[in-house]
Short mmCIF file of C-alpha atoms in Angstrom, two decimals:
data_model
loop_
_atom_site.label_atom_id
_atom_site.label_comp_id
_atom_site.label_asym_id
_atom_site.label_seq_id
_atom_site.Cartn_x
_atom_site.Cartn_y
_atom_site.Cartn_z
CA ASN S 5 -14.42 -34.53 -105.74
CA ALA S 6 -16.32 -37.50 -107.22
CA GLY S 7 -13.37 -39.71 -108.19
CA VAL S 8 -14.74 -42.88 -109.92
CA THR S 9 -18.52 -43.08 -110.27
CA GLN S 10 -20.45 -46.19 -111.32
CA THR S 11 -24.05 -46.41 -112.49
CA PRO S 12 -26.27 -48.14 -111.74
CA LYS S 13 -25.49 -49.29 -108.19
CA PHE S 14 -27.91 -52.14 -108.31
CA ARG S 15 -29.63 -54.02 -111.11
CA VAL S 16 -31.64 -57.25 -111.50
CA LEU S 17 -31.79 -58.86 -114.85
CA LYS S 18 -33.45 -61.89 -116.27
CA THR S 19 -31.39 -64.47 -118.17
CA GLY S 20 -30.82 -63.29 -121.78
CA GLN S 21 -31.36 -59.62 -121.10
CA SER S 22 -28.70 -57.01 -121.93
CA MET S 23 -27.37 -54.11 -119.97
CA THR S 24 -24.54 -51.60 -119.71
CA LEU S 25 -22.67 -50.42 -116.65
CA LEU S 26 -21.18 -46.98 -116.86
CA CYS S 27 -18.04 -45.89 -115.20
CA ALA S 28 -16.86 -42.28 -115.11
CA GLN S 29 -13.67 -40.76 -113.62
CA ASP S 30 -12.76 -37.16 -113.16
CA MET S 31 -9.08 -37.59 -112.35
CA ASN S 32 -7.81 -37.55 -115.92
CA HIS S 33 -6.43 -41.09 -115.54
CA GLU S 34 -5.24 -42.92 -118.61
CA TYR S 35 -5.94 -46.40 -117.44
CA MET S 36 -9.36 -47.79 -116.55
CA TYR S 37 -10.44 -51.36 -115.42
CA TRP S 38 -13.45 -53.53 -114.82
CA TYR S 39 -13.26 -56.24 -112.18
CA ARG S 40 -15.76 -58.59 -110.81
CA GLN S 41 -15.83 -59.64 -107.17
CA ASP S 42 -17.14 -63.09 -106.18
CA PRO S 43 -16.99 -64.62 -102.65
CA GLY S 44 -13.67 -66.34 -101.94
CA MET S 45 -12.21 -65.32 -105.31
CA GLY S 46 -11.21 -61.78 -104.69
CA LEU S 47 -11.37 -59.39 -107.66
CA ARG S 48 -10.84 -60.72 -111.11
CA LEU S 49 -10.05 -58.44 -114.07
CA ILE S 50 -12.59 -58.58 -116.90
CA HIS S 51 -11.33 -55.88 -119.33
CA TYR S 52 -9.12 -52.93 -119.15
CA SER S 53 -8.15 -49.84 -121.23
CA VAL S 54 -4.84 -48.03 -121.45
CA GLY S 55 -6.31 -45.01 -123.27
CA GLU S 56 -9.19 -43.53 -125.18
CA GLY S 57 -10.22 -45.87 -128.00
CA THR S 58 -8.30 -48.84 -126.72
CA THR S 59 -9.44 -51.92 -124.76
CA ALA S 60 -7.96 -55.29 -123.90
CA LYS S 61 -9.11 -58.59 -122.35
CA GLY S 62 -8.34 -59.42 -118.71
CA GLU S 63 -8.62 -62.75 -116.95
CA VAL S 64 -12.35 -63.36 -117.34
CA PRO S 65 -13.53 -61.47 -120.47
CA ASP S 66 -16.08 -64.02 -121.81
CA GLY S 67 -19.70 -62.73 -121.94
CA TYR S 68 -18.65 -59.05 -121.56
CA ASN S 69 -17.79 -56.25 -123.98
CA VAL S 70 -16.33 -52.87 -123.21
CA SER S 71 -15.86 -49.50 -124.84
CA ARG S 72 -13.75 -46.37 -124.12
CA LEU S 73 -14.98 -43.72 -126.50
CA LYS S 74 -14.03 -40.95 -124.15
CA LYS S 75 -11.11 -40.80 -121.84
CA GLN S 76 -13.23 -40.31 -118.75
CA ASN S 77 -15.77 -43.10 -119.46
CA PHE S 78 -15.43 -46.89 -119.57
CA LEU S 79 -18.53 -48.90 -120.38
CA LEU S 80 -19.09 -52.60 -119.54
CA GLY S 81 -21.73 -54.40 -121.52
CA LEU S 82 -23.44 -57.74 -121.07
CA GLU S 83 -25.18 -58.75 -124.29
CA SER S 84 -27.05 -61.83 -123.00
CA ALA S 85 -26.87 -62.07 -119.18
CA ALA S 86 -26.39 -65.43 -117.55
CA PRO S 87 -26.79 -66.36 -113.81
CA SER S 88 -23.01 -66.94 -113.68
CA GLN S 89 -22.61 -63.15 -114.20
CA THR S 90 -24.26 -62.44 -110.85
CA SER S 91 -21.58 -60.52 -109.14
CA VAL S 92 -20.39 -57.23 -107.78
CA TYR S 93 -18.66 -55.19 -110.43
CA PHE S 94 -15.95 -52.66 -109.74
CA CYS S 95 -14.57 -50.04 -112.01
CA ALA S 96 -11.12 -48.60 -111.24
CA SER S 97 -8.73 -46.10 -112.73
CA SER S 98 -5.07 -45.28 -112.40
CA GLU S 99 -2.39 -42.98 -113.71
CA LYS S 100 -0.15 -44.11 -116.55
CA LEU S 101 3.04 -45.61 -115.05
CA ALA S 102 5.24 -45.80 -118.09
CA GLY S 103 8.46 -47.29 -116.88
CA GLY S 104 9.60 -46.16 -113.47
CA PRO S 105 8.20 -47.35 -110.13
CA LEU S 106 5.47 -49.90 -109.68
CA HIS S 107 3.63 -47.68 -107.17
CA GLY S 108 0.40 -46.05 -108.11
CA GLU S 109 -2.73 -47.42 -106.52
CA LEU S 110 -6.00 -48.13 -108.35
CA PHE S 111 -8.85 -45.85 -107.46
CA PHE S 112 -12.14 -47.71 -107.24
CA GLY S 113 -15.74 -46.92 -107.68
CA GLU S 114 -18.30 -48.00 -105.10
CA GLY S 115 -19.30 -51.08 -106.98
CA SER S 116 -22.39 -52.21 -108.90
CA ARG S 117 -24.33 -55.26 -107.66
CA LEU S 118 -25.80 -57.27 -110.49
CA THR S 119 -28.19 -60.15 -110.05
CA VAL S 120 -29.18 -62.33 -113.00
CA LEU S 121 -32.23 -64.57 -112.41
CA ALA C 27 -1.10 -71.23 -110.12
CA GLN C 28 -2.46 -68.57 -107.79
CA LYS C 29 -0.37 -65.45 -107.89
CA ILE C 30 -1.70 -64.09 -104.58
CA THR C 31 -2.81 -66.44 -101.82
CA GLN C 32 -4.53 -65.36 -98.66
CA THR C 33 -4.96 -68.49 -96.53
CA GLN C 34 -7.21 -66.99 -93.80
CA PRO C 35 -10.82 -66.67 -94.99
CA GLY C 36 -11.89 -65.24 -91.65
CA MET C 37 -10.23 -64.03 -88.46
CA PHE C 38 -11.32 -62.63 -85.11
CA VAL C 39 -9.25 -60.20 -83.03
CA GLN C 40 -9.96 -58.55 -79.73
CA GLU C 41 -10.28 -54.80 -79.72
CA LYS C 42 -6.97 -53.06 -79.01
CA GLU C 43 -4.92 -56.12 -79.88
CA ALA C 44 -2.63 -56.50 -82.90
CA VAL C 45 -3.47 -58.76 -85.81
CA THR C 46 -1.51 -60.21 -88.79
CA LEU C 47 -3.18 -60.93 -92.07
CA ASP C 48 -1.28 -63.34 -94.26
CA CYS C 49 -0.42 -62.90 -97.94
CA THR C 50 1.96 -64.90 -100.05
CA TYR C 51 2.67 -64.26 -103.67
CA ASP C 52 4.16 -65.92 -106.69
CA THR C 53 6.32 -64.10 -109.28
CA SER C 54 9.55 -64.60 -111.17
CA ASP C 55 10.10 -60.97 -111.67
CA PRO C 56 12.65 -59.39 -109.27
CA SER C 57 10.74 -56.06 -109.47
CA TYR C 58 7.10 -55.93 -108.32
CA GLY C 59 4.72 -54.01 -106.12
CA LEU C 60 2.48 -55.21 -103.33
CA PHE C 61 -0.74 -53.48 -102.15
CA TRP C 62 -3.25 -53.95 -99.47
CA TYR C 63 -6.88 -52.77 -99.68
CA LYS C 64 -9.66 -52.63 -97.14
CA GLN C 65 -13.31 -53.24 -98.03
CA PRO C 66 -15.75 -52.33 -95.28
CA SER C 67 -19.27 -53.54 -95.28
CA SER C 68 -20.34 -50.50 -97.30
CA GLY C 69 -18.42 -52.01 -100.18
CA GLU C 70 -15.92 -49.40 -101.28
CA MET C 71 -12.23 -50.46 -101.80
CA ILE C 72 -9.81 -48.36 -99.74
CA PHE C 73 -6.07 -48.40 -100.45
CA LEU C 74 -4.03 -48.94 -97.29
CA ILE C 75 -0.37 -49.56 -97.93
CA TYR C 76 2.17 -50.25 -100.61
CA GLN C 77 5.51 -52.14 -100.60
CA GLY C 78 7.98 -52.20 -103.55
CA SER C 79 10.16 -55.25 -103.94
CA TYR C 80 13.30 -53.10 -103.77
CA ASP C 81 12.26 -51.04 -100.83
CA GLN C 82 14.82 -51.39 -98.08
CA GLN C 83 12.40 -50.99 -95.20
CA ASN C 84 9.01 -52.40 -94.44
CA ALA C 85 6.21 -50.01 -95.29
CA THR C 86 4.19 -48.32 -92.51
CA GLU C 87 1.07 -46.13 -92.60
CA GLY C 88 -0.25 -45.18 -89.21
CA ARG C 89 -1.47 -48.38 -87.51
CA TYR C 90 -0.82 -50.47 -90.63
CA SER C 91 2.59 -52.02 -91.37
CA LEU C 92 3.76 -54.53 -93.85
CA ASN C 93 5.88 -57.53 -92.73
CA PHE C 94 7.74 -58.03 -96.03
CA GLN C 95 9.79 -61.22 -96.21
CA LYS C 96 11.10 -61.36 -99.79
CA ALA C 97 12.78 -64.72 -99.57
CA ARG C 98 9.60 -66.30 -98.33
CA LYS C 99 7.52 -64.30 -100.86
CA SER C 100 5.21 -63.08 -98.08
CA ALA C 101 3.76 -59.63 -97.51
CA ASN C 102 1.63 -59.85 -94.32
CA LEU C 103 -0.34 -56.93 -93.13
CA VAL C 104 -0.09 -56.03 -89.46
CA ILE C 105 -2.79 -53.89 -87.84
CA SER C 106 -1.80 -52.63 -84.43
CA ALA C 107 -4.35 -51.67 -81.71
CA SER C 108 -7.37 -52.96 -83.51
CA GLN C 109 -10.48 -50.87 -83.62
CA LEU C 110 -14.06 -51.85 -84.19
CA GLY C 111 -13.93 -49.93 -87.50
CA ASP C 112 -11.18 -52.22 -88.68
CA SER C 113 -13.83 -54.98 -89.18
CA ALA C 114 -13.79 -55.48 -93.00
CA MET C 115 -12.53 -57.59 -95.82
CA TYR C 116 -8.83 -57.12 -96.60
CA PHE C 117 -7.29 -57.81 -99.93
CA CYS C 118 -3.67 -58.30 -100.88
CA ALA C 119 -2.70 -57.45 -104.48
CA MET C 120 0.40 -57.47 -106.72
CA ARG C 121 1.56 -55.52 -109.70
CA GLU C 122 4.24 -57.01 -111.93
CA PRO C 123 6.39 -55.12 -114.47
CA ASN C 124 5.85 -55.68 -118.18
CA ASN C 125 2.26 -55.40 -117.38
CA ALA C 126 0.74 -53.46 -120.25
CA GLY C 127 -2.24 -52.32 -118.26
CA ASN C 128 -0.60 -51.71 -114.89
CA MET C 129 -3.41 -53.85 -113.41
CA LEU C 130 -3.42 -55.46 -109.99
CA THR C 131 -3.90 -59.14 -109.34
CA PHE C 132 -5.86 -59.80 -106.13
CA GLY C 133 -6.00 -62.51 -103.55
CA GLY C 134 -9.22 -64.04 -102.29
CA GLY C 135 -9.43 -61.79 -99.20
CA THR C 136 -9.58 -62.16 -95.49
CA ARG C 137 -12.56 -61.07 -93.43
CA LEU C 138 -11.40 -59.54 -90.18
CA MET C 139 -13.86 -59.19 -87.34
CA VAL C 140 -12.90 -57.15 -84.29
CA LYS C 141 -14.58 -58.13 -80.99
CA PRO C 142 -15.38 -55.47 -78.39
#
């Protein structure tokens, strides 16, 4: 049972290069998220998606783009990487919680460590 | 303003003792959910425990319990009988209603180190 899978796990980029992080989930979840984790700042939401074909900005969206062409996949792109984007990136997914309780945890991937030189 | 504040960047606890990790939150909604996650050195995020704002009792899951004080807007995690494997980063998070994406807002985390 894979859950949430992120690729690649590690990547080193030079300033100005582009790359795409892939997230795949096999739990048929409606909602998917990309967070970045930086020391002392916890996890901050970059972008999220509430369903196939939809995306929305989170707290720190600048410099990133996302796409959700298939329900199970959520891609995070960096068009022109900057050293400030050196971070650990986490993808997560959750069930749709339309109305009702606020319970329902996020299921996370193992993280992708990106270094921009 | 920070929605989730964890004031302890790092803490030590002796093995087999109990430890409390602090979390305060800020919301004007009467309905919300509070979560704790554990992140061991291997990096994955592990869900530990959930508390709903209307839950009558404090949440418990094995050795984890949540000391929920609504009036003080605090949701401290209590780990009883600490084990070496409890050494990790711990994150408090909140979900508010009217949140189109059901996302969680996280605190900065507390690094717990268990001493043998």
